[in-house]
């Protein structure tokens, strides 16, 4: 029996955008999403540049954190609301215009083909557009997270991804900040045997972009610490290392009609 069943309906999904000070870009991001006709959930995390007021002009659900509490906490608030409202899944993306609305139907196509899996957007196509230091650090993070999760991942730090409903509860134990997205993926794999598939996406890095909220030293150190702690807690997970050795991450490109079968 194949472990993948393609369902014939769109997952009832909402789009979740965590924001901190995105006044420059949030209107354009929201407007690019409106034609998709998906429920939108914006979490404004203590912005002081008017992000929430701009978002409030559009037909969407807005959660406001009075104080900045980090990307992880913002995603957690969104996941809670998505659970309450009964969505089958949540698609996350950045509020800075880095991710394209046009990639959402492609990610949802993968979610249909691989029900119950986490679908990562992967900046595979134009990796050279990513700042070089982030690219190198991402390759290192991919390797560590693949070890902890026992399956090969690519671009594990990309914020555009689809989470099935079954993993949303794990948000409660996934910590805060930028480590949240790493922790939830590892916990989903270890506790629920959830698998991951990547979809190639576009990512934009305009010349005049604002400085990233991601602090390379602080945030990569935290991610490395949390992945190392999980691997140590699992007794170094030698079985995982054996399992991922010589394997490639599963990449599904909906534009390539056949697509790989789940292994
Ligand atoms: N809610 C919330 N969102 C944040 C915070 N820091 C970053 N973000 C959002 O998370 C997304 C990714 O942040 P960004 O700075 O673009 O990181 P990068 O894309 O990894 O360089 C953006 O939509 C940010 O607005 C935060 O402290 N709270
Ligand atoms: Mg960004």
PDB file of C-alpha atoms and ligand atoms in Angstrom:
ATOM      1  CA  UNK A   1       0.000   0.000   0.000  1.00  0.00           C
ATOM      2  CA  UNK A   2       1.407   3.428  -0.844  1.00  0.00           C
ATOM      3  CA  UNK A   3       1.691   5.660   2.217  1.00  0.00           C
ATOM      4  CA  UNK A   4       0.372   8.592   0.208  1.00  0.00           C
ATOM      5  CA  UNK A   5      -3.223   9.094  -0.758  1.00  0.00           C
ATOM      6  CA  UNK A   6      -4.079  12.034  -2.937  1.00  0.00           C
ATOM      7  CA  UNK A   7      -7.263  13.694  -1.707  1.00  0.00           C
ATOM      8  CA  UNK A   8      -9.486  15.331  -4.273  1.00  0.00           C
ATOM      9  CA  UNK A   9     -10.415  18.509  -2.402  1.00  0.00           C
ATOM     10  CA  UNK A  10      -8.413  21.547  -1.387  1.00  0.00           C
ATOM     11  CA  UNK A  11      -7.347  21.418   2.211  1.00  0.00           C
ATOM     12  CA  UNK A  12      -9.433  24.023   4.068  1.00  0.00           C
ATOM     13  CA  UNK A  13      -6.499  26.109   4.966  1.00  0.00           C
ATOM     14  CA  UNK A  14      -5.811  29.596   6.231  1.00  0.00           C
ATOM     15  CA  UNK A  15      -2.802  31.765   5.487  1.00  0.00           C
ATOM     16  CA  UNK A  16      -0.968  32.964   8.596  1.00  0.00           C
ATOM     17  CA  UNK A  17       1.384  35.955   8.457  1.00  0.00           C
ATOM     18  CA  UNK A  18       3.425  36.763  11.569  1.00  0.00           C
ATOM     19  CA  UNK A  19       4.524  40.405  11.469  1.00  0.00           C
ATOM     20  CA  UNK A  20       6.784  42.698  13.345  1.00  0.00           C
ATOM     21  CA  UNK A  21       7.107  46.185  11.829  1.00  0.00           C
ATOM     22  CA  UNK A  22       6.106  45.375   8.253  1.00  0.00           C
ATOM     23  CA  UNK A  23       4.258  48.642   7.474  1.00  0.00           C
ATOM     24  CA  UNK A  24       6.238  49.068   4.265  1.00  0.00           C
ATOM     25  CA  UNK A  25       5.189  45.758   2.745  1.00  0.00           C
ATOM     26  CA  UNK A  26       2.141  44.322   4.498  1.00  0.00           C
ATOM     27  CA  UNK A  27      -0.484  45.979   2.267  1.00  0.00           C
ATOM     28  CA  UNK A  28       1.126  44.603  -0.887  1.00  0.00           C
ATOM     29  CA  UNK A  29       1.457  41.154   0.680  1.00  0.00           C
ATOM     30  CA  UNK A  30      -2.227  41.109   1.696  1.00  0.00           C
ATOM     31  CA  UNK A  31      -3.376  42.418  -1.688  1.00  0.00           C
ATOM     32  CA  UNK A  32      -1.384  39.722  -3.466  1.00  0.00           C
ATOM     33  CA  UNK A  33      -3.238  37.122  -1.373  1.00  0.00           C
ATOM     34  CA  UNK A  34      -6.812  38.373  -1.800  1.00  0.00           C
ATOM     35  CA  UNK A  35      -7.363  36.770  -5.235  1.00  0.00           C
ATOM     36  CA  UNK A  36      -6.631  33.347  -3.724  1.00  0.00           C
ATOM     37  CA  UNK A  37      -9.752  33.729  -1.597  1.00  0.00           C
ATOM     38  CA  UNK A  38      -8.252  31.952   1.410  1.00  0.00           C
ATOM     39  CA  UNK A  39      -8.961  33.039   5.000  1.00  0.00           C
ATOM     40  CA  UNK A  40      -6.141  35.326   6.157  1.00  0.00           C
ATOM     41  CA  UNK A  41      -4.781  35.573   9.660  1.00  0.00           C
ATOM     42  CA  UNK A  42      -2.302  38.333  10.479  1.00  0.00           C
ATOM     43  CA  UNK A  43      -0.547  38.321  13.837  1.00  0.00           C
ATOM     44  CA  UNK A  44       0.896  41.701  14.645  1.00  0.00           C
ATOM     45  CA  UNK A  45       3.563  41.246  17.242  1.00  0.00           C
ATOM     46  CA  UNK A  46       3.951  44.574  19.018  1.00  0.00           C
ATOM     47  CA  UNK A  47       4.754  46.583  15.886  1.00  0.00           C
ATOM     48  CA  UNK A  48       5.252  50.301  16.414  1.00  0.00           C
ATOM     49  CA  UNK A  49       5.145  51.347  12.768  1.00  0.00           C
ATOM     50  CA  UNK A  50       1.400  51.043  12.098  1.00  0.00           C
ATOM     51  CA  UNK A  51       1.465  47.491  10.638  1.00  0.00           C
ATOM     52  CA  UNK A  52      -1.709  46.517  12.531  1.00  0.00           C
ATOM     53  CA  UNK A  53      -3.650  49.597  11.367  1.00  0.00           C
ATOM     54  CA  UNK A  54      -2.810  48.829   7.759  1.00  0.00           C
ATOM     55  CA  UNK A  55      -3.761  45.158   8.091  1.00  0.00           C
ATOM     56  CA  UNK A  56      -7.038  46.122   9.803  1.00  0.00           C
ATOM     57  CA  UNK A  57      -8.273  47.754   6.562  1.00  0.00           C
ATOM     58  CA  UNK A  58      -8.580  44.375   4.859  1.00  0.00           C
ATOM     59  CA  UNK A  59     -11.013  41.469   5.223  1.00  0.00           C
ATOM     60  CA  UNK A  60      -8.937  39.280   7.514  1.00  0.00           C
ATOM     61  CA  UNK A  61      -8.546  38.218  11.113  1.00  0.00           C
ATOM     62  CA  UNK A  62      -6.039  40.288  13.026  1.00  0.00           C
ATOM     63  CA  UNK A  63      -4.457  39.182  16.283  1.00  0.00           C
ATOM     64  CA  UNK A  64      -2.533  41.870  18.111  1.00  0.00           C
ATOM     65  CA  UNK A  65       0.186  41.260  20.661  1.00  0.00           C
ATOM     66  CA  UNK A  66       0.610  44.384  22.752  1.00  0.00           C
ATOM     67  CA  UNK A  67       4.299  43.639  23.235  1.00  0.00           C
ATOM     68  CA  UNK A  68       6.739  41.967  20.874  1.00  0.00           C
ATOM     69  CA  UNK A  69       7.062  38.350  21.916  1.00  0.00           C
ATOM     70  CA  UNK A  70       8.832  36.818  18.929  1.00  0.00           C
ATOM     71  CA  UNK A  71       7.988  34.995  15.719  1.00  0.00           C
ATOM     72  CA  UNK A  72       7.389  31.680  17.521  1.00  0.00           C
ATOM     73  CA  UNK A  73       4.856  33.184  19.885  1.00  0.00           C
ATOM     74  CA  UNK A  74       3.119  34.894  16.964  1.00  0.00           C
ATOM     75  CA  UNK A  75       2.868  31.612  15.067  1.00  0.00           C
ATOM     76  CA  UNK A  76       1.597  29.888  18.221  1.00  0.00           C
ATOM     77  CA  UNK A  77      -1.210  32.459  18.615  1.00  0.00           C
ATOM     78  CA  UNK A  78      -2.163  31.883  14.991  1.00  0.00           C
ATOM     79  CA  UNK A  79      -2.108  28.092  15.340  1.00  0.00           C
ATOM     80  CA  UNK A  80      -4.397  28.283  18.382  1.00  0.00           C
ATOM     81  CA  UNK A  81      -6.926  30.315  16.489  1.00  0.00           C
ATOM     82  CA  UNK A  82      -6.685  28.024  13.465  1.00  0.00           C
ATOM     83  CA  UNK A  83      -7.432  25.036  15.711  1.00  0.00           C
ATOM     84  CA  UNK A  84     -10.392  26.837  17.275  1.00  0.00           C
ATOM     85  CA  UNK A  85     -11.775  27.712  13.859  1.00  0.00           C
ATOM     86  CA  UNK A  86     -11.419  24.156  12.618  1.00  0.00           C
ATOM     87  CA  UNK A  87      -9.007  24.626   9.726  1.00  0.00           C
ATOM     88  CA  UNK A  88      -7.431  21.501   8.247  1.00  0.00           C
ATOM     89  CA  UNK A  89      -4.086  23.223   7.923  1.00  0.00           C
ATOM     90  CA  UNK A  90      -2.146  26.458   8.118  1.00  0.00           C
ATOM     91  CA  UNK A  91       0.065  27.995   5.474  1.00  0.00           C
ATOM     92  CA  UNK A  92       2.604  30.442   6.900  1.00  0.00           C
ATOM     93  CA  UNK A  93       4.459  33.170   5.056  1.00  0.00           C
ATOM     94  CA  UNK A  94       6.488  36.290   5.858  1.00  0.00           C
ATOM     95  CA  UNK A  95       5.050  39.776   5.936  1.00  0.00           C
ATOM     96  CA  UNK A  96       8.071  41.342   4.256  1.00  0.00           C
ATOM     97  CA  UNK A  97       7.192  40.343   0.698  1.00  0.00           C
ATOM     98  CA  UNK A  98       9.869  37.680   0.507  1.00  0.00           C
ATOM     99  CA  UNK A  99       7.385  34.941  -0.373  1.00  0.00           C
ATOM    100  CA  UNK A 100       5.088  34.890  -3.393  1.00  0.00           C
ATOM    101  CA  UNK A 101       1.324  34.321  -3.246  1.00  0.00           C
ATOM    102  CA  UNK A 102       1.713  32.513  -6.580  1.00  0.00           C
ATOM    103  CA  UNK A 103       3.533  29.694  -4.809  1.00  0.00           C
ATOM    104  CA  UNK A 104       0.634  28.969  -2.455  1.00  0.00           C
ATOM    105  CA  UNK A 105      -1.412  26.871  -4.920  1.00  0.00           C
ATOM    106  CA  UNK A 106       1.773  24.883  -5.608  1.00  0.00           C
ATOM    107  CA  UNK A 107       2.327  24.243  -1.900  1.00  0.00           C
ATOM    108  CA  UNK A 108      -1.336  23.278  -1.476  1.00  0.00           C
ATOM    109  CA  UNK A 109      -1.016  20.902  -4.428  1.00  0.00           C
ATOM    110  CA  UNK A 110       1.729  19.139  -2.470  1.00  0.00           C
ATOM    111  CA  UNK A 111      -0.439  19.165   0.690  1.00  0.00           C
ATOM    112  CA  UNK A 112      -3.181  17.402  -1.328  1.00  0.00           C
ATOM    113  CA  UNK A 113      -0.800  14.852  -2.679  1.00  0.00           C
ATOM    114  CA  UNK A 114       0.796  14.171   0.698  1.00  0.00           C
ATOM    115  CA  UNK A 115      -2.012  14.477   3.271  1.00  0.00           C
ATOM    116  CA  UNK A 116      -0.784  14.881   6.844  1.00  0.00           C
ATOM    117  CA  UNK A 117       2.718  15.868   5.776  1.00  0.00           C
ATOM    118  CA  UNK A 118       4.481  19.186   6.410  1.00  0.00           C
ATOM    119  CA  UNK A 119       5.221  20.952   3.121  1.00  0.00           C
ATOM    120  CA  UNK A 120       8.261  23.223   3.089  1.00  0.00           C
ATOM    121  CA  UNK A 121       8.743  25.924   0.549  1.00  0.00           C
ATOM    122  CA  UNK A 122      12.338  25.522  -0.596  1.00  0.00           C
ATOM    123  CA  UNK A 123      14.412  28.257  -2.188  1.00  0.00           C
ATOM    124  CA  UNK A 124      16.063  25.781  -4.516  1.00  0.00           C
ATOM    125  CA  UNK A 125      15.779  27.607  -7.803  1.00  0.00           C
ATOM    126  CA  UNK A 126      17.788  30.754  -7.188  1.00  0.00           C
ATOM    127  CA  UNK A 127      19.797  29.876  -4.145  1.00  0.00           C
ATOM    128  CA  UNK A 128      22.461  32.400  -5.156  1.00  0.00           C
ATOM    129  CA  UNK A 129      19.974  35.206  -4.371  1.00  0.00           C
ATOM    130  CA  UNK A 130      20.080  34.294  -0.720  1.00  0.00           C
ATOM    131  CA  UNK A 131      22.837  36.076   1.218  1.00  0.00           C
ATOM    132  CA  UNK A 132      25.839  33.698   1.128  1.00  0.00           C
ATOM    133  CA  UNK A 133      26.298  33.466   4.897  1.00  0.00           C
ATOM    134  CA  UNK A 134      22.615  32.549   5.376  1.00  0.00           C
ATOM    135  CA  UNK A 135      22.866  29.935   2.640  1.00  0.00           C
ATOM    136  CA  UNK A 136      25.863  28.246   4.267  1.00  0.00           C
ATOM    137  CA  UNK A 137      24.261  28.371   7.704  1.00  0.00           C
ATOM    138  CA  UNK A 138      21.051  26.930   6.234  1.00  0.00           C
ATOM    139  CA  UNK A 139      22.909  23.962   4.750  1.00  0.00           C
ATOM    140  CA  UNK A 140      24.362  23.265   8.206  1.00  0.00           C
ATOM    141  CA  UNK A 141      20.923  23.634   9.834  1.00  0.00           C
ATOM    142  CA  UNK A 142      19.357  21.320   7.225  1.00  0.00           C
ATOM    143  CA  UNK A 143      21.899  18.657   8.057  1.00  0.00           C
ATOM    144  CA  UNK A 144      21.381  18.875  11.842  1.00  0.00           C
ATOM    145  CA  UNK A 145      17.601  18.982  11.614  1.00  0.00           C
ATOM    146  CA  UNK A 146      17.580  16.055   9.179  1.00  0.00           C
ATOM    147  CA  UNK A 147      19.597  14.062  11.715  1.00  0.00           C
ATOM    148  CA  UNK A 148      17.228  14.942  14.574  1.00  0.00           C
ATOM    149  CA  UNK A 149      14.094  14.293  12.487  1.00  0.00           C
ATOM    150  CA  UNK A 150      15.425  11.116  10.852  1.00  0.00           C
ATOM    151  CA  UNK A 151      14.650  12.302   7.330  1.00  0.00           C
ATOM    152  CA  UNK A 152      16.389  14.543   4.831  1.00  0.00           C
ATOM    153  CA  UNK A 153      15.124  18.131   4.671  1.00  0.00           C
ATOM    154  CA  UNK A 154      16.069  20.969   2.408  1.00  0.00           C
ATOM    155  CA  UNK A 155      15.771  24.669   3.271  1.00  0.00           C
ATOM    156  CA  UNK A 156      14.466  23.853   6.724  1.00  0.00           C
ATOM    157  CA  UNK A 157      14.527  27.559   7.705  1.00  0.00           C
ATOM    158  CA  UNK A 158      12.136  28.799   5.032  1.00  0.00           C
ATOM    159  CA  UNK A 159       9.081  30.459   6.593  1.00  0.00           C
ATOM    160  CA  UNK A 160       6.683  29.625   3.762  1.00  0.00           C
ATOM    161  CA  UNK A 161       5.249  26.235   4.571  1.00  0.00           C
ATOM    162  CA  UNK A 162       2.107  24.215   5.178  1.00  0.00           C
ATOM    163  CA  UNK A 163       1.332  22.558   8.516  1.00  0.00           C
ATOM    164  CA  UNK A 164      -1.456  19.955   8.672  1.00  0.00           C
ATOM    165  CA  UNK A 165      -3.911  20.293  11.537  1.00  0.00           C
ATOM    166  CA  UNK A 166      -2.500  17.248  13.344  1.00  0.00           C
ATOM    167  CA  UNK A 167       0.745  19.076  14.208  1.00  0.00           C
ATOM    168  CA  UNK A 168      -0.724  22.417  15.316  1.00  0.00           C
ATOM    169  CA  UNK A 169      -1.018  21.268  18.939  1.00  0.00           C
ATOM    170  CA  UNK A 170       2.739  20.720  19.055  1.00  0.00           C
ATOM    171  CA  UNK A 171       3.129  24.504  18.968  1.00  0.00           C
ATOM    172  CA  UNK A 172       2.558  24.485  22.711  1.00  0.00           C
ATOM    173  CA  UNK A 173       5.895  22.749  23.282  1.00  0.00           C
ATOM    174  CA  UNK A 174       7.923  24.379  20.494  1.00  0.00           C
ATOM    175  CA  UNK A 175       9.524  27.358  22.295  1.00  0.00           C
ATOM    176  CA  UNK A 176       9.680  30.876  20.910  1.00  0.00           C
ATOM    177  CA  UNK A 177      11.619  33.055  18.485  1.00  0.00           C
ATOM    178  CA  UNK A 178      12.983  31.728  15.240  1.00  0.00           C
ATOM    179  CA  UNK A 179      13.653  28.288  16.821  1.00  0.00           C
ATOM    180  CA  UNK A 180       9.923  27.529  16.865  1.00  0.00           C
ATOM    181  CA  UNK A 181       9.785  26.371  13.259  1.00  0.00           C
ATOM    182  CA  UNK A 182      12.708  24.006  13.801  1.00  0.00           C
ATOM    183  CA  UNK A 183      11.316  22.605  17.046  1.00  0.00           C
ATOM    184  CA  UNK A 184       7.844  21.900  15.669  1.00  0.00           C
ATOM    185  CA  UNK A 185       9.210  20.040  12.661  1.00  0.00           C
ATOM    186  CA  UNK A 186      11.431  17.836  14.818  1.00  0.00           C
ATOM    187  CA  UNK A 187       8.633  17.137  17.318  1.00  0.00           C
ATOM    188  CA  UNK A 188       6.192  16.336  14.509  1.00  0.00           C
ATOM    189  CA  UNK A 189       8.642  13.813  13.071  1.00  0.00           C
ATOM    190  CA  UNK A 190       9.551  12.225  16.421  1.00  0.00           C
ATOM    191  CA  UNK A 191       6.161  12.170  18.139  1.00  0.00           C
ATOM    192  CA  UNK A 192       3.830  11.668  15.217  1.00  0.00           C
ATOM    193  CA  UNK A 193       6.026  10.215  12.458  1.00  0.00           C
ATOM    194  CA  UNK A 194       5.080  13.171  10.253  1.00  0.00           C
ATOM    195  CA  UNK A 195       7.003  13.349   7.006  1.00  0.00           C
ATOM    196  CA  UNK A 196       8.252  16.359   5.059  1.00  0.00           C
ATOM    197  CA  UNK A 197       8.184  17.249   1.416  1.00  0.00           C
ATOM    198  CA  UNK A 198       9.691  20.342  -0.215  1.00  0.00           C
ATOM    199  CA  UNK A 199       8.217  22.414  -3.033  1.00  0.00           C
ATOM    200  CA  UNK A 200      10.552  24.732  -4.986  1.00  0.00           C
ATOM    201  CA  UNK A 201       9.453  28.350  -4.480  1.00  0.00           C
ATOM    202  CA  UNK A 202      10.594  31.830  -5.409  1.00  0.00           C
ATOM    203  CA  UNK A 203      12.069  34.112  -2.749  1.00  0.00           C
ATOM    204  CA  UNK A 204      12.640  37.814  -3.242  1.00  0.00           C
ATOM    205  CA  UNK A 205      15.529  39.743  -1.773  1.00  0.00           C
ATOM    206  CA  UNK A 206      15.093  43.324  -3.038  1.00  0.00           C
ATOM    207  CA  UNK A 207      18.087  45.669  -2.736  1.00  0.00           C
ATOM    208  CA  UNK A 208      16.186  48.052  -0.467  1.00  0.00           C
ATOM    209  CA  UNK A 209      14.820  45.380   1.888  1.00  0.00           C
ATOM    210  CA  UNK A 210      14.788  46.096   5.586  1.00  0.00           C
ATOM    211  CA  UNK A 211      17.297  44.416   7.846  1.00  0.00           C
ATOM    212  CA  UNK A 212      16.267  40.883   8.754  1.00  0.00           C
ATOM    213  CA  UNK A 213      14.847  40.350  12.234  1.00  0.00           C
ATOM    214  CA  UNK A 214      16.856  37.129  12.203  1.00  0.00           C
ATOM    215  CA  UNK A 215      20.058  37.752  14.176  1.00  0.00           C
ATOM    216  CA  UNK A 216      22.493  35.292  12.606  1.00  0.00           C
ATOM    217  CA  UNK A 217      24.704  34.698  15.620  1.00  0.00           C
ATOM    218  CA  UNK A 218      21.995  34.665  18.278  1.00  0.00           C
ATOM    219  CA  UNK A 219      19.350  32.802  16.283  1.00  0.00           C
ATOM    220  CA  UNK A 220      21.603  30.201  14.656  1.00  0.00           C
ATOM    221  CA  UNK A 221      23.220  29.524  18.043  1.00  0.00           C
ATOM    222  CA  UNK A 222      19.786  28.948  19.538  1.00  0.00           C
ATOM    223  CA  UNK A 223      18.727  26.680  16.699  1.00  0.00           C
ATOM    224  CA  UNK A 224      22.008  24.726  16.912  1.00  0.00           C
ATOM    225  CA  UNK A 225      21.587  24.389  20.693  1.00  0.00           C
ATOM    226  CA  UNK A 226      18.035  23.131  20.427  1.00  0.00           C
ATOM    227  CA  UNK A 227      18.836  20.617  17.678  1.00  0.00           C
ATOM    228  CA  UNK A 228      21.948  19.368  19.514  1.00  0.00           C
ATOM    229  CA  UNK A 229      19.994  18.994  22.765  1.00  0.00           C
ATOM    230  CA  UNK A 230      17.321  16.937  20.986  1.00  0.00           C
ATOM    231  CA  UNK A 231      19.926  14.678  19.362  1.00  0.00           C
ATOM    232  CA  UNK A 232      21.717  14.180  22.692  1.00  0.00           C
ATOM    233  CA  UNK A 233      18.436  13.467  24.456  1.00  0.00           C
ATOM    234  CA  UNK A 234      17.780  10.811  21.816  1.00  0.00           C
ATOM    235  CA  UNK A 235      21.130   9.091  22.563  1.00  0.00           C
ATOM    236  CA  UNK A 236      22.772  10.593  19.436  1.00  0.00           C
ATOM    237  CA  UNK A 237      20.165   8.893  17.256  1.00  0.00           C
ATOM    238  CA  UNK A 238      22.550   6.660  15.273  1.00  0.00           C
ATOM    239  CA  UNK A 239      19.581   5.018  13.530  1.00  0.00           C
ATOM    240  CA  UNK A 240      18.589   8.389  12.119  1.00  0.00           C
ATOM    241  CA  UNK A 241      22.084   8.981  10.784  1.00  0.00           C
ATOM    242  CA  UNK A 242      22.012   5.592   9.052  1.00  0.00           C
ATOM    243  CA  UNK A 243      18.553   6.293   7.633  1.00  0.00           C
ATOM    244  CA  UNK A 244      19.466   9.669   6.107  1.00  0.00           C
ATOM    245  CA  UNK A 245      22.895   8.671   4.824  1.00  0.00           C
ATOM    246  CA  UNK A 246      22.903   8.651   1.042  1.00  0.00           C
ATOM    247  CA  UNK A 247      19.253   9.749   0.770  1.00  0.00           C
ATOM    248  CA  UNK A 248      17.973  12.917  -0.852  1.00  0.00           C
ATOM    249  CA  UNK A 249      15.219  15.219   0.419  1.00  0.00           C
ATOM    250  CA  UNK A 250      11.850  14.573  -1.186  1.00  0.00           C
ATOM    251  CA  UNK A 251      11.066  17.428  -3.577  1.00  0.00           C
ATOM    252  CA  UNK A 252       7.692  17.690  -5.288  1.00  0.00           C
ATOM    253  CA  UNK A 253       7.310  20.182  -8.096  1.00  0.00           C
ATOM    254  CA  UNK A 254       3.647  20.404  -9.145  1.00  0.00           C
ATOM    255  CA  UNK A 255       4.742  21.853 -12.504  1.00  0.00           C
ATOM    256  CA  UNK A 256       6.408  18.561 -13.215  1.00  0.00           C
ATOM    257  CA  UNK A 257       3.214  16.507 -13.582  1.00  0.00           C
ATOM    258  CA  UNK A 258       4.381  13.094 -12.497  1.00  0.00           C
ATOM    259  CA  UNK A 259       6.241  14.120  -9.333  1.00  0.00           C
ATOM    260  CA  UNK A 260       8.078  11.577  -7.182  1.00  0.00           C
ATOM    261  CA  UNK A 261       6.232   8.857  -5.299  1.00  0.00           C
ATOM    262  CA  UNK A 262       6.540   8.861  -1.544  1.00  0.00           C
ATOM    263  CA  UNK A 263       9.143   6.368  -0.408  1.00  0.00           C
TER     264      UNK A 263
HETATM  265  N1  LIG B   1       5.363  38.233  15.191  1.00  0.00           N
HETATM  266  C1  LIG B   1       6.644  38.420  15.002  1.00  0.00           C
HETATM  267  N2  LIG B   1       7.052  38.280  13.795  1.00  0.00           N
HETATM  268  C2  LIG B   1       8.338  38.447  13.590  1.00  0.00           C
HETATM  269  C3  LIG B   1       9.262  38.760  14.603  1.00  0.00           C
HETATM  270  N3  LIG B   1      10.452  38.821  14.045  1.00  0.00           N
HETATM  271  C4  LIG B   1      10.249  38.561  12.742  1.00  0.00           C
HETATM  272  N4  LIG B   1       8.959  38.370  12.483  1.00  0.00           N
HETATM  273  C5  LIG B   1       8.278  38.100  11.225  1.00  0.00           C
HETATM  274  O1  LIG B   1       8.750  36.869  10.769  1.00  0.00           O
HETATM  275  C6  LIG B   1       8.957  36.947   9.373  1.00  0.00           C
HETATM  276  C7  LIG B   1      10.388  36.603   9.089  1.00  0.00           C
HETATM  277  O2  LIG B   1      11.236  37.604   9.614  1.00  0.00           O
HETATM  278  P1  LIG B   1      12.411  38.186   8.750  1.00  0.00           P
HETATM  279  O3  LIG B   1      13.032  39.316   9.478  1.00  0.00           O
HETATM  280  O4  LIG B   1      11.896  38.484   7.367  1.00  0.00           O
HETATM  281  O5  LIG B   1      13.417  36.965   8.736  1.00  0.00           O
HETATM  282  P2  LIG B   1      14.156  36.318   7.490  1.00  0.00           P
HETATM  283  O6  LIG B   1      13.182  36.240   6.351  1.00  0.00           O
HETATM  284  O7  LIG B   1      14.543  34.974   8.012  1.00  0.00           O
HETATM  285  O8  LIG B   1      15.314  37.216   7.218  1.00  0.00           O
HETATM  286  C8  LIG B   1       8.520  38.359   8.955  1.00  0.00           C
HETATM  287  O9  LIG B   1       7.196  38.310   8.513  1.00  0.00           O
HETATM  288  C9  LIG B   1       8.643  39.141  10.228  1.00  0.00           C
HETATM  289  O10 LIG B   1       7.752  40.247  10.291  1.00  0.00           O
HETATM  290  C10 LIG B   1       8.775  38.922  15.912  1.00  0.00           C
HETATM  291  O11 LIG B   1       9.486  39.202  16.846  1.00  0.00           O
HETATM  292  N5  LIG B   1       7.453  38.733  16.031  1.00  0.00           N
HETATM  293 MG1  LIG B   2      11.912  37.623   5.515  1.00  0.00          MG
END
